[in-house]
Short mmCIF file of C-alpha atoms in Angstrom, two decimals:
data_model
loop_
_atom_site.label_atom_id
_atom_site.label_comp_id
_atom_site.label_asym_id
_atom_site.label_seq_id
_atom_site.Cartn_x
_atom_site.Cartn_y
_atom_site.Cartn_z
CA MET A 1 -7.44 41.26 52.67
CA TYR A 2 -4.03 39.73 53.34
CA CYS A 3 -3.88 38.50 49.72
CA LEU A 4 -4.29 42.04 48.43
CA GLN A 5 -1.22 43.38 50.21
CA PRO A 6 1.48 44.61 47.76
CA ALA A 7 4.01 41.97 48.88
CA VAL A 8 1.62 39.10 48.15
CA ARG A 9 -0.45 40.52 45.31
CA SER A 10 2.17 39.70 42.65
CA GLN A 11 1.82 36.00 43.37
CA ILE A 12 -1.91 35.95 42.58
CA THR A 13 -2.97 34.59 39.18
CA VAL A 14 -6.16 36.08 37.76
CA PHE A 15 -8.33 34.03 35.42
CA ASN A 16 -11.10 35.54 33.31
CA LEU A 17 -13.99 33.10 32.81
CA GLY A 18 -14.91 34.92 29.62
CA SER A 19 -11.51 34.36 28.00
CA GLU A 20 -10.63 31.58 25.56
CA SER A 21 -7.71 30.33 27.65
CA ASP A 22 -7.95 27.01 29.46
CA LEU A 23 -8.45 27.04 33.23
CA SER A 24 -6.26 23.96 33.70
CA GLU A 25 -3.46 25.66 31.75
CA THR A 26 -3.73 28.71 34.02
CA ILE A 27 -3.70 26.63 37.22
CA PHE A 28 -0.77 24.57 35.97
CA GLU A 29 1.16 27.70 35.00
CA SER A 30 0.57 29.15 38.46
CA ILE A 31 1.86 25.96 40.12
CA CYS A 32 4.98 25.92 37.94
CA LYS A 33 5.77 29.58 38.68
CA SER A 34 5.35 28.98 42.40
CA PHE A 35 7.65 25.97 42.27
CA GLU A 36 10.17 27.94 40.23
CA ARG A 37 10.29 30.72 42.83
CA SER A 38 10.62 28.30 45.75
CA SER A 39 13.47 26.36 44.17
CA LYS A 40 15.34 29.32 42.68
CA ASP A 41 17.98 29.37 45.41
CA ASP A 42 18.21 25.57 45.77
CA ASP A 43 21.36 24.02 44.30
CA ASP A 44 20.03 20.44 44.27
CA GLU A 45 19.95 19.32 40.61
CA GLN A 46 17.23 16.76 41.34
CA ILE A 47 14.94 19.51 42.57
CA LYS A 48 15.77 21.73 39.62
CA GLN A 49 14.45 19.05 37.28
CA THR A 50 10.79 20.02 37.42
CA PRO A 51 8.56 17.11 38.47
CA PHE A 52 5.47 18.35 36.67
CA LEU A 53 5.67 16.46 33.36
CA LYS A 54 3.31 13.74 34.55
CA LEU A 55 0.83 16.36 35.78
CA ALA A 56 1.12 18.22 32.49
CA MET A 57 0.25 15.01 30.63
CA GLU A 58 -2.68 14.32 32.93
CA TRP A 59 -4.07 17.80 32.28
CA ASN A 60 -2.83 17.91 28.65
CA CYS A 61 -1.18 21.30 29.19
CA ILE A 62 1.37 21.28 26.39
CA HIS A 63 1.91 25.06 26.13
CA VAL A 64 2.84 25.50 29.79
CA ALA A 65 4.86 22.28 29.70
CA LYS A 66 6.94 23.63 26.80
CA GLU A 67 7.78 26.73 28.84
CA PHE A 68 8.37 25.24 32.29
CA VAL A 69 9.07 21.53 31.74
CA PHE A 70 10.74 20.94 28.37
CA GLN A 71 12.45 24.34 28.09
CA ASN A 72 13.71 23.37 24.60
CA SER A 73 15.74 20.47 25.94
CA LEU A 74 15.24 16.79 26.69
CA ASP A 75 17.77 17.02 29.52
CA ASN A 76 15.02 18.26 31.83
CA ILE A 77 13.10 14.98 31.51
CA PRO A 78 14.31 12.45 34.16
CA ASP A 79 12.90 9.27 32.57
CA LEU A 80 12.72 10.09 28.88
CA GLU A 81 11.73 6.64 27.62
CA GLU A 82 8.86 6.17 30.06
CA ALA A 83 7.64 9.72 29.41
CA PHE A 84 7.51 9.11 25.65
CA LEU A 85 5.67 5.80 26.10
CA GLU A 86 3.23 7.46 28.49
CA ALA A 87 2.49 10.16 25.90
CA LEU A 88 1.77 7.45 23.33
CA ARG A 89 -0.48 5.44 25.63
CA LYS A 90 -2.41 8.50 26.84
CA ASP A 91 -2.95 9.68 23.24
CA LEU A 92 -1.13 13.00 23.60
CA PRO A 93 0.02 13.85 20.05
CA LEU A 94 1.24 17.35 20.98
CA PHE A 95 3.55 15.93 23.64
CA VAL A 96 4.80 13.23 21.24
CA TYR A 97 5.45 15.90 18.62
CA GLU A 98 7.42 17.96 21.14
CA PHE A 99 9.53 14.92 22.01
CA LEU A 100 10.26 14.31 18.32
CA LYS A 101 11.01 17.97 17.66
CA LEU A 102 13.54 18.06 20.49
CA GLY A 103 15.39 15.09 19.01
CA ILE A 104 14.10 11.90 20.59
CA ASP A 105 14.56 8.86 18.34
CA PRO A 106 11.77 6.27 18.72
CA ALA A 107 14.10 3.64 17.24
CA ASP A 108 16.39 3.99 20.28
CA ILE A 109 13.41 3.33 22.56
CA PHE A 110 11.82 0.38 20.78
CA PHE A 111 15.05 -1.11 19.39
CA PRO A 112 17.52 -0.66 22.29
CA SER A 113 21.15 -1.71 21.91
CA ASN A 114 20.85 -2.03 18.12
CA GLN A 115 18.16 -4.68 18.55
CA PHE A 116 16.80 -3.89 15.08
CA ILE A 117 20.15 -4.82 13.54
CA LYS A 118 21.27 -7.68 15.78
CA GLY A 119 18.19 -8.60 17.82
CA ILE A 120 16.47 -11.98 17.63
CA ASP A 121 13.00 -10.56 18.33
CA ARG A 122 13.29 -6.92 17.42
CA TYR A 123 9.56 -6.10 17.78
CA GLU A 124 9.12 -7.69 21.21
CA LYS A 125 9.21 -4.39 23.11
CA PHE A 126 7.10 -2.56 20.54
CA ILE A 127 4.30 -5.15 20.67
CA THR A 128 4.46 -5.57 24.45
CA LYS A 129 4.24 -1.84 25.17
CA LEU A 130 1.71 -0.73 22.55
CA TYR A 131 -0.42 -3.78 21.73
CA ASN A 132 -1.16 -4.98 25.25
CA GLU A 133 -4.61 -6.22 26.27
CA ASP A 134 -5.64 -2.92 27.86
CA GLU A 135 -5.04 -1.11 24.57
CA LEU A 136 -6.94 -3.72 22.54
CA GLU A 137 -9.99 -3.50 24.83
CA ASN A 138 -10.34 0.22 24.16
CA VAL A 139 -13.93 0.97 23.09
CA GLU A 140 -12.70 3.66 20.68
CA THR A 141 -11.40 1.08 18.20
CA HIS A 142 -12.76 -2.03 16.48
CA LEU A 143 -9.32 -3.64 16.17
CA LYS A 144 -10.24 -6.62 18.37
CA TYR A 145 -12.85 -7.76 15.85
CA PHE A 146 -10.11 -8.43 13.28
CA ILE A 147 -7.81 -10.46 15.54
CA ASP A 148 -7.87 -14.20 14.89
CA ILE A 149 -7.92 -16.64 17.82
CA SER A 150 -5.45 -19.45 17.19
CA GLY A 151 -4.41 -22.58 19.05
CA ALA A 152 -5.23 -22.77 22.75
CA ASP A 153 -5.71 -19.01 23.11
CA THR A 154 -8.93 -18.04 24.83
CA GLY A 155 -8.81 -14.33 24.07
CA LYS A 156 -7.95 -12.01 21.24
CA LYS A 157 -4.46 -10.60 21.56
CA ILE A 158 -1.49 -9.44 19.55
CA ASP A 159 1.63 -10.96 21.08
CA SER A 160 3.87 -11.70 18.10
CA VAL A 161 4.84 -10.43 14.67
CA GLU A 162 2.80 -13.27 13.14
CA SER A 163 -0.42 -12.16 14.82
CA LEU A 164 0.25 -8.53 13.88
CA ASN A 165 0.83 -9.48 10.24
CA THR A 166 -2.42 -11.47 10.28
CA VAL A 167 -4.35 -8.45 11.56
CA LEU A 168 -2.98 -6.25 8.78
CA GLU A 169 -3.82 -8.95 6.24
CA ASN A 170 -7.41 -9.06 7.51
CA LEU A 171 -7.73 -5.28 7.40
CA ILE A 172 -5.79 -4.28 4.30
CA GLY A 173 -5.70 -7.41 2.16
CA ASP A 174 -3.42 -10.30 1.37
CA TYR A 175 -1.95 -8.50 -1.64
CA MET A 176 0.38 -6.75 0.80
CA HIS A 177 3.53 -8.62 1.78
CA LYS A 178 4.42 -9.04 5.45
CA LEU A 179 5.63 -5.94 7.26
CA TYR A 180 6.91 -7.41 10.53
CA PHE A 181 9.68 -9.97 11.06
CA ARG A 182 11.50 -11.30 14.09
CA ASP A 183 14.91 -10.40 12.70
CA GLU A 184 16.67 -9.22 9.57
CA GLU A 185 17.44 -12.75 8.41
CA ASP A 186 13.74 -13.72 8.40
CA GLU A 187 12.91 -10.58 6.45
CA GLU A 188 15.58 -11.28 3.86
CA LYS A 189 14.49 -14.92 3.42
CA ASP A 190 10.87 -13.88 2.92
CA ARG A 191 11.77 -11.21 0.35
CA ILE A 192 13.97 -13.64 -1.59
CA LYS A 193 11.25 -16.31 -1.49
CA CYS A 194 8.70 -13.86 -2.91
CA GLY A 195 11.10 -12.69 -5.62
CA LEU A 196 11.33 -9.19 -4.18
CA MET A 197 15.04 -9.37 -3.46
CA GLN A 198 17.94 -11.15 -5.10
CA ASN A 199 19.91 -13.72 -3.16
CA SER A 200 22.54 -11.82 -1.24
CA ALA A 201 25.01 -14.68 -0.74
CA GLN A 202 27.52 -13.00 -3.02
CA SER A 203 26.99 -9.61 -1.42
CA LYS A 204 27.69 -11.15 1.99
CA LYS A 205 31.03 -12.43 0.70
CA ASP A 206 31.81 -8.97 -0.58
CA THR A 207 30.83 -7.48 2.76
CA ILE A 208 33.50 -9.55 4.51
CA ARG A 209 36.11 -7.93 2.30
CA ASP A 210 34.75 -4.42 2.93
CA THR A 211 36.83 -1.78 4.59
CA GLU A 212 35.96 -0.42 8.02
CA ASN A 213 34.50 2.71 6.41
CA ASN A 214 32.12 0.64 4.30
CA LYS A 215 31.11 -1.40 7.35
CA PHE A 216 30.38 1.79 9.25
CA SER A 217 28.35 3.06 6.29
CA SER A 218 26.33 -0.17 6.28
CA ILE A 219 25.53 0.21 9.99
CA VAL A 220 24.43 3.81 9.41
CA GLN A 221 22.11 2.69 6.61
CA LYS A 222 20.57 0.04 8.84
CA LYS A 223 19.98 2.61 11.57
CA GLN A 224 18.27 4.88 9.07
CA LYS A 225 16.16 1.90 8.00
CA ALA A 226 15.21 1.30 11.63
CA LYS A 227 14.06 4.93 11.93
CA LYS A 228 11.88 4.60 8.83
CA TYR A 229 10.41 1.33 10.05
CA ILE A 230 9.52 2.58 13.52
CA MET A 231 7.85 5.76 12.22
CA ARG A 232 5.79 3.60 9.87
CA ASP A 233 4.95 1.23 12.72
CA LEU A 234 3.88 4.04 15.02
CA PHE A 235 1.64 5.50 12.30
CA LEU A 236 -0.02 2.13 11.68
CA TRP A 237 -0.41 1.62 15.43
CA ALA A 238 -2.13 4.99 15.77
CA VAL A 239 -4.54 4.17 12.92
CA LEU A 240 -5.27 0.69 14.26
CA MET A 241 -6.03 2.17 17.69
CA ASN A 242 -8.17 4.88 16.04
CA ARG A 243 -6.02 7.64 17.53
CA ILE A 244 -6.47 9.88 14.55
CA ASP A 245 -4.74 13.03 15.85
CA MET A 246 -1.74 10.89 16.72
CA ALA A 247 -1.87 9.27 13.27
CA LYS A 248 -1.97 12.68 11.58
CA MET A 249 1.06 13.80 13.58
CA PHE A 250 3.05 10.69 12.57
CA LEU A 251 1.89 11.03 8.96
CA PHE A 252 3.49 14.48 8.84
CA GLN A 253 6.78 12.89 9.95
CA LEU A 254 6.81 10.37 7.07
CA LYS A 255 8.71 11.02 3.87
CA TYR A 256 6.18 9.25 1.62
CA ARG A 257 2.62 10.03 2.67
CA ILE A 258 0.22 9.08 -0.13
CA CYS A 259 0.33 5.31 0.36
CA PRO A 260 0.05 5.40 4.19
CA ALA A 261 -2.87 7.83 3.95
CA LEU A 262 -4.66 5.40 1.62
CA ILE A 263 -3.87 2.50 3.96
CA ALA A 264 -5.51 4.51 6.75
CA THR A 265 -8.69 4.85 4.66
CA LYS A 266 -8.68 1.08 4.04
CA ILE A 267 -8.39 0.27 7.76
CA LEU A 268 -10.99 2.83 8.82
CA LYS A 269 -13.44 1.61 6.17
CA LYS A 270 -13.12 -1.88 7.62
CA TYR A 271 -13.90 -0.46 11.06
CA TYR A 272 -16.78 1.54 9.61
CA SER A 273 -18.30 -1.56 8.01
CA ILE A 274 -18.82 -3.30 11.37
CA ALA A 275 -19.44 -0.27 13.60
CA LEU A 276 -22.93 0.33 14.93
CA TYR A 277 -24.69 3.59 14.21
CA GLY A 278 -23.51 6.35 16.49
CA GLU A 279 -20.85 8.96 17.09
CA LEU A 280 -17.94 6.54 16.61
CA LYS A 281 -19.19 5.47 13.18
CA ASP A 282 -19.64 9.11 12.18
CA ARG A 283 -16.05 9.83 13.24
CA TYR A 284 -14.85 6.89 11.16
CA GLU A 285 -16.57 8.35 8.11
CA GLU A 286 -15.17 11.82 8.76
CA ASN A 287 -11.62 10.51 9.15
CA ILE A 288 -11.92 8.36 6.03
CA LYS A 289 -12.72 11.49 4.03
CA TYR A 290 -9.82 13.35 5.65
CA PHE A 291 -7.15 10.76 4.78
CA GLU A 292 -8.46 10.27 1.25
CA GLN A 293 -8.49 14.02 0.65
CA TYR A 294 -5.01 14.28 2.14
CA ALA A 295 -3.74 11.66 -0.33
CA ILE A 296 -5.45 13.51 -3.20
CA ASP A 297 -3.92 16.85 -2.14
CA CYS A 298 -0.43 15.32 -1.95
CA LEU A 299 -0.84 13.76 -5.38
CA ASP A 300 -2.13 17.02 -6.87
CA LYS A 301 0.93 18.85 -5.54
CA CYS A 302 3.16 16.23 -7.16
CA ASP A 303 1.15 16.58 -10.37
CA ASP A 304 1.65 20.34 -10.38
CA HIS A 305 5.40 19.90 -9.94
CA ASP A 306 5.97 16.97 -12.34
CA ALA A 307 2.98 15.31 -14.03
CA ASP A 308 4.95 12.35 -15.38
CA ARG A 309 6.51 11.62 -12.02
CA ALA A 310 3.09 11.80 -10.34
CA CYS A 311 1.77 9.15 -12.75
CA GLU A 312 4.68 6.90 -11.83
CA LEU A 313 4.14 7.44 -8.09
CA VAL A 314 0.67 5.88 -8.10
CA ILE A 315 1.93 2.65 -9.69
CA GLN A 316 5.28 2.46 -7.90
CA GLN A 317 5.73 -0.32 -5.36
CA ASN A 318 6.19 0.94 -1.81
CA GLU A 319 8.80 -1.27 -0.20
CA LEU A 320 8.07 0.16 3.25
CA TYR A 321 4.42 -0.93 3.02
CA GLY A 322 4.69 -4.48 1.77
CA TYR A 323 5.43 -3.60 -1.86
CA VAL A 324 1.90 -2.37 -2.56
CA THR A 325 1.11 0.44 -4.98
CA CYS A 326 -1.12 3.42 -4.30
CA LEU A 327 -3.57 2.27 -6.97
CA GLN A 328 -3.72 -1.19 -5.40
CA VAL A 329 -4.65 0.19 -2.00
CA ALA A 330 -7.06 2.76 -3.44
CA SER A 331 -8.78 0.06 -5.47
CA GLY A 332 -9.00 -2.25 -2.46
CA ALA A 333 -10.41 0.57 -0.32
CA ASN A 334 -12.73 1.71 -3.11
CA ASP A 335 -11.36 5.25 -2.87
CA GLU A 336 -13.16 6.48 -5.97
CA ARG A 337 -12.20 10.14 -5.58
CA PHE A 338 -8.50 9.27 -5.43
CA ILE A 339 -8.75 6.95 -8.44
CA ALA A 340 -10.51 9.76 -10.33
CA ALA A 341 -7.62 12.16 -9.66
CA PRO A 342 -5.94 13.40 -12.88
CA ALA A 343 -2.60 11.72 -12.10
CA CYS A 344 -4.29 8.34 -11.49
CA VAL A 345 -6.38 8.61 -14.65
CA GLN A 346 -3.32 9.52 -16.70
CA GLY A 347 -1.29 6.75 -15.06
CA MET A 348 -3.89 4.13 -16.00
CA ASN A 349 -4.05 5.66 -19.49
CA ASN A 350 -0.28 5.25 -19.80
CA ILE A 351 -0.54 1.59 -18.77
CA TRP A 352 -3.34 1.10 -21.30
CA TYR A 353 -1.23 2.35 -24.22
CA ASP A 354 2.15 1.19 -22.88
CA LYS A 355 4.81 2.07 -25.49
CA LEU A 356 2.28 3.67 -27.81
CA TYR A 357 1.84 7.41 -27.57
CA PRO A 358 -0.84 7.95 -24.89
CA GLU A 359 -2.68 10.77 -26.69
CA GLN A 360 -4.52 8.89 -29.45
CA LYS A 361 -7.79 10.85 -29.57
CA SER A 362 -7.34 12.55 -32.94
CA MET A 363 -8.85 10.97 -36.04
CA THR A 364 -5.40 10.62 -37.60
CA ASN A 365 -4.03 8.63 -34.66
CA GLN A 366 -7.14 6.45 -34.45
CA LEU A 367 -6.94 5.71 -38.18
CA ALA A 368 -3.27 4.78 -37.75
CA LEU A 369 -4.20 2.39 -34.92
CA PHE A 370 -6.92 0.84 -37.08
CA ILE A 371 -4.48 0.31 -39.97
CA GLY A 372 -1.97 -1.25 -37.60
CA PHE A 373 -4.65 -3.53 -36.14
CA ILE A 374 -6.12 -4.83 -39.42
CA SER A 375 -2.59 -5.43 -40.75
CA LEU A 376 -1.82 -7.55 -37.66
CA GLY A 377 0.74 -4.97 -36.61
CA LEU A 378 2.86 -5.21 -39.75
CA MET A 379 2.11 -1.62 -40.76
CA ALA A 380 2.00 -0.26 -37.22
CA PRO A 381 5.68 0.82 -37.06
CA SER A 382 5.13 3.00 -40.13
CA PHE A 383 1.81 4.61 -39.14
CA VAL A 384 1.35 4.44 -35.37
CA LYS A 385 2.95 7.05 -33.14
CA TYR A 386 5.12 5.65 -30.35
CA ARG A 387 6.56 7.21 -27.23
CA GLU A 388 9.68 9.27 -27.71
CA ASN A 389 12.72 9.59 -25.52
CA GLU A 390 12.09 12.81 -23.61
CA LYS A 391 15.71 13.10 -22.54
CA ASP A 392 17.99 14.55 -25.19
CA LEU A 393 20.85 12.16 -25.84
CA GLU A 394 24.25 13.15 -27.11
CA VAL A 395 25.58 11.81 -30.40
CA GLY A 396 26.52 8.15 -29.98
CA GLU A 397 24.90 7.91 -26.54
CA SER A 398 22.46 5.06 -25.92
CA PRO A 399 19.51 5.08 -23.51
CA LYS A 400 19.99 3.15 -20.28
CA LEU A 401 17.56 0.74 -18.66
CA LYS A 402 15.66 2.61 -15.92
CA LEU A 403 12.97 0.08 -14.99
CA GLU A 404 12.64 -3.70 -14.88
CA LEU A 405 11.62 -5.21 -18.22
CA HIS A 406 8.97 -7.48 -16.64
CA GLY A 407 7.17 -4.63 -14.85
CA ILE A 408 5.20 -1.55 -15.87
CA ASN A 409 7.85 0.35 -17.80
CA TYR A 410 5.93 2.50 -20.28
CA SER A 411 8.09 5.54 -19.44
CA ASP A 412 11.37 3.76 -20.17
CA PRO A 413 12.52 4.24 -23.80
CA TYR A 414 15.15 1.53 -23.50
CA PRO A 415 12.93 -1.44 -24.60
CA LEU A 416 12.04 0.35 -27.85
CA GLU A 417 15.62 -0.15 -29.06
CA TYR A 418 17.18 -2.86 -26.90
CA PRO A 419 18.14 -5.65 -26.90
CA ARG A 420 19.58 -5.40 -30.39
CA TYR A 421 18.13 -8.27 -32.43
CA PHE A 422 19.94 -7.05 -35.55
CA LYS A 423 23.14 -5.27 -34.60
CA THR A 424 24.02 -4.18 -38.12
CA LYS A 425 20.51 -3.26 -39.28
CA LEU A 426 19.25 -0.71 -36.78
CA THR A 427 16.15 0.16 -38.83
CA LEU A 428 15.05 -3.49 -38.88
CA ASN A 429 15.82 -3.76 -35.18
CA GLN A 430 13.62 -0.75 -34.41
CA TYR A 431 10.85 -2.11 -36.64
CA THR A 432 10.92 -5.43 -34.74
CA HIS A 433 10.69 -3.72 -31.35
CA HIS A 434 7.83 -1.49 -32.51
CA LEU A 435 5.97 -4.52 -33.86
CA ILE A 436 6.39 -6.41 -30.57
CA HIS A 437 5.32 -3.46 -28.42
CA PHE A 438 2.31 -2.78 -30.63
CA HIS A 439 0.99 -6.26 -29.85
CA SER A 440 1.97 -5.86 -26.17
CA SER A 441 -0.22 -2.80 -25.71
CA LEU A 442 -3.32 -3.47 -23.57
CA LEU A 443 -5.43 -1.60 -26.10
CA ILE A 444 -4.48 -3.99 -28.89
CA LYS A 445 -4.81 -7.02 -26.62
CA PHE A 446 -8.32 -5.88 -25.74
CA CYS A 447 -9.19 -5.53 -29.43
CA TYR A 448 -7.93 -9.06 -30.09
CA HIS A 449 -10.00 -10.38 -27.18
CA LEU A 450 -13.07 -8.55 -28.46
CA ILE A 451 -12.72 -10.03 -31.96
CA PHE A 452 -12.10 -13.47 -30.49
CA TYR A 453 -15.22 -13.38 -28.30
CA LEU A 454 -17.40 -12.08 -31.13
CA PHE A 455 -16.16 -14.90 -33.36
CA PHE A 456 -16.76 -17.42 -30.58
CA LEU A 457 -20.28 -16.10 -29.98
CA LEU A 458 -21.16 -16.45 -33.66
CA LEU A 459 -19.59 -19.91 -33.87
CA PHE A 460 -21.30 -21.14 -30.71
CA SER A 461 -24.66 -19.81 -31.89
CA TYR A 462 -24.21 -21.50 -35.29
CA VAL A 463 -23.34 -24.86 -33.70
CA LEU A 464 -26.32 -24.80 -31.34
CA LEU A 465 -28.85 -23.60 -33.90
CA PHE A 466 -27.81 -25.36 -37.10
CA ASN A 467 -25.23 -28.06 -36.51
CA PHE A 468 -25.91 -29.68 -33.13
CA SER A 469 -26.76 -33.36 -33.55
CA PRO A 470 -25.98 -36.69 -31.81
CA PRO A 471 -22.48 -38.14 -32.30
CA LYS A 472 -22.21 -40.28 -35.43
CA ALA A 473 -20.54 -43.65 -35.86
CA GLN A 474 -17.61 -42.20 -37.76
CA SER A 475 -14.36 -40.39 -37.13
CA PRO A 476 -14.67 -37.64 -36.16
CA SER A 477 -18.09 -38.27 -34.66
CA ILE A 478 -18.98 -34.55 -34.51
CA HIS A 479 -18.74 -31.68 -36.99
CA TRP A 480 -15.50 -29.69 -37.20
CA THR A 481 -17.28 -26.51 -36.06
CA GLU A 482 -18.19 -28.24 -32.80
CA ILE A 483 -14.59 -29.41 -32.37
CA LEU A 484 -13.42 -25.83 -32.89
CA THR A 485 -15.98 -24.62 -30.33
CA ILE A 486 -14.66 -27.09 -27.73
CA ILE A 487 -11.08 -25.97 -28.43
CA LEU A 488 -12.00 -22.30 -28.08
CA VAL A 489 -13.87 -22.90 -24.80
CA SER A 490 -10.86 -24.82 -23.48
CA CYS A 491 -8.60 -21.92 -24.45
CA MET A 492 -10.92 -19.54 -22.63
CA LEU A 493 -10.78 -21.79 -19.56
CA ILE A 494 -6.97 -21.74 -19.67
CA GLU A 495 -7.04 -17.95 -19.94
CA GLU A 496 -9.40 -17.62 -16.96
CA THR A 497 -7.21 -20.00 -14.95
CA HIS A 498 -4.17 -17.88 -15.81
CA CYS A 499 -6.10 -14.77 -14.78
CA PHE A 500 -7.03 -16.43 -11.47
CA PHE A 501 -3.47 -17.38 -10.52
CA THR A 502 -1.92 -14.05 -11.58
CA GLN A 503 -4.08 -11.94 -9.27
CA ASP A 504 -2.35 -9.67 -6.77
CA ASN A 505 -3.47 -11.76 -3.79
CA LEU A 506 -0.69 -13.80 -2.21
CA THR A 507 -2.89 -16.57 -0.76
CA PHE A 508 -5.11 -19.02 -2.63
CA TRP A 509 -8.07 -18.19 -0.40
CA GLY A 510 -7.61 -14.49 -1.16
CA LYS A 511 -7.51 -15.16 -4.90
CA LEU A 512 -10.69 -17.22 -4.57
CA LYS A 513 -12.59 -14.50 -2.70
CA LYS A 514 -11.50 -11.74 -5.08
CA PHE A 515 -12.27 -13.80 -8.19
CA PHE A 516 -15.79 -14.79 -7.17
CA ARG A 517 -16.59 -11.37 -5.72
CA ASP A 518 -16.99 -10.29 -9.34
CA PHE A 519 -20.48 -11.32 -10.51
CA LEU A 520 -19.36 -11.78 -14.13
CA LYS A 521 -16.51 -14.05 -13.05
CA SER A 522 -18.95 -16.17 -11.05
CA MET A 523 -21.24 -16.46 -14.08
CA THR A 524 -18.24 -17.34 -16.26
CA ALA A 525 -17.21 -20.15 -13.90
CA LEU A 526 -20.80 -21.45 -13.86
CA ALA A 527 -20.90 -21.36 -17.67
CA PHE A 528 -17.71 -23.44 -17.91
CA ILE A 529 -19.09 -26.01 -15.46
CA LEU A 530 -22.38 -26.33 -17.36
CA PHE A 531 -20.56 -26.56 -20.70
CA TYR A 532 -18.33 -29.44 -19.66
CA ILE A 533 -21.19 -31.23 -17.88
CA GLY A 534 -23.18 -30.98 -21.09
CA LEU A 535 -20.18 -32.22 -23.06
CA ILE A 536 -19.86 -35.30 -20.83
CA LEU A 537 -23.57 -36.05 -21.06
CA ARG A 538 -23.44 -35.59 -24.82
CA PHE A 539 -20.86 -38.31 -25.39
CA ASN A 540 -21.76 -40.72 -22.57
CA TYR A 541 -25.55 -40.62 -22.48
CA ALA A 542 -26.64 -39.53 -25.96
CA ASP A 543 -26.22 -42.62 -28.14
CA SER A 544 -29.84 -42.30 -29.36
CA GLU A 545 -32.03 -39.41 -30.50
CA GLU A 546 -34.29 -39.63 -27.43
CA LYS A 547 -31.41 -39.67 -24.93
CA PHE A 548 -29.70 -36.87 -26.83
CA ILE A 549 -32.74 -34.62 -26.43
CA VAL A 550 -32.85 -35.39 -22.68
CA ALA A 551 -29.13 -34.72 -22.31
#
């Protein structure tokens, strides 16, 4: 009855078991209010800093913590760095979001004292804190199954940027360039070696002559780069650890979201492929669908705003994610729904036609393409419709180069007029460019390949059925049709070799696996082997009719 007295009754917290509110939230709120009343008249600053953040994290009471602990300021958190790391390790995305909203910079925590800019091993703290053995042994993730054991190591661990890069290569694919480097110099050397960055020796000389303002601007840019890198790294860490709510929260913080969402589907599909049947595997499948749909929704919004720009986005290299494209990752992850999105379909259609006008479905356009093809492109500039410069140029103004000439640049009108082969005869110059780009179109290349293979099939059939006999004692010892067949097969072998070495994979082993994963490519390689074995037997062991039949 003492508790019901008017002086005490106001301090009682009532909880309704039928309500939707959380009991732990109610208990925690009651504790905080009691502490607030007891310390109201205390001037000790240490006591005023509420000690309940750790308890709030243990009970996951974010709403009460926002009111009584954070109070819209990070000044109320005694050990901010440790609190943020604890929220990451305990998988508390709402707490991490609150930290970020109130202004905490993860780059200051993981790259202290400008370690990202000047540090020798800038990812040491990041790997030590978030990729320790306790995290890797978590049963909620299959990350440990993709960690390679090297050297004298007896266990699977991630303790360096090299091992972390290897894990990402195993999960995503070796078509993605390295993401993690010990320092800026290593990163720059790797990018220059791979042809992704020009040698900056001259720029370094210019930097020495920069003013103080330019130097300050350069430092600011590097700090912004560090922020982008650490948000990317935290997102990838959350996906690798299968902390999906945390990954979603970090994904919302990223500026470019389509590519990382697709990377998440690729990683989770790898996990799904080795997971046993059960709740965890079902969650993998559910999260795969979520990230793929998220990427599709983002792309559809871009498509609604600017269809041409959306087509360029799916084939644009993402520097932050190892220079991969969205279509590369979607293809590697077999994200069929994303690839079937209108922007992706139109993007691939644009690549297919290149500088030719992409809408060629009408009978008139198809007839023009046929005339251009049978005339070996000579009549194409007069009949075939090409892309036009969508930007209105002023009189005397020339288009400027927007994209690299050696890349996918179908949307850039510059190559249709430049370089000027004939400076005084602009009509002839335009005709030459149109002729070159007609033959450069993938559609026309495919038609040439089709005609070539049909001719080869007929020639090969003719040689085998009507003109295949033992070598004669004359020069040449075989018929000219057979010589032509050998030349054509050798050309096909050179083409397949070129195709093999120009694959997206960066390692030879990766190229090998991707090439022979295709059943038709495997059969093609077998056909080449059998052809040349037969050719050797034909000339070395077929000097008589009987041996020729056996060979």
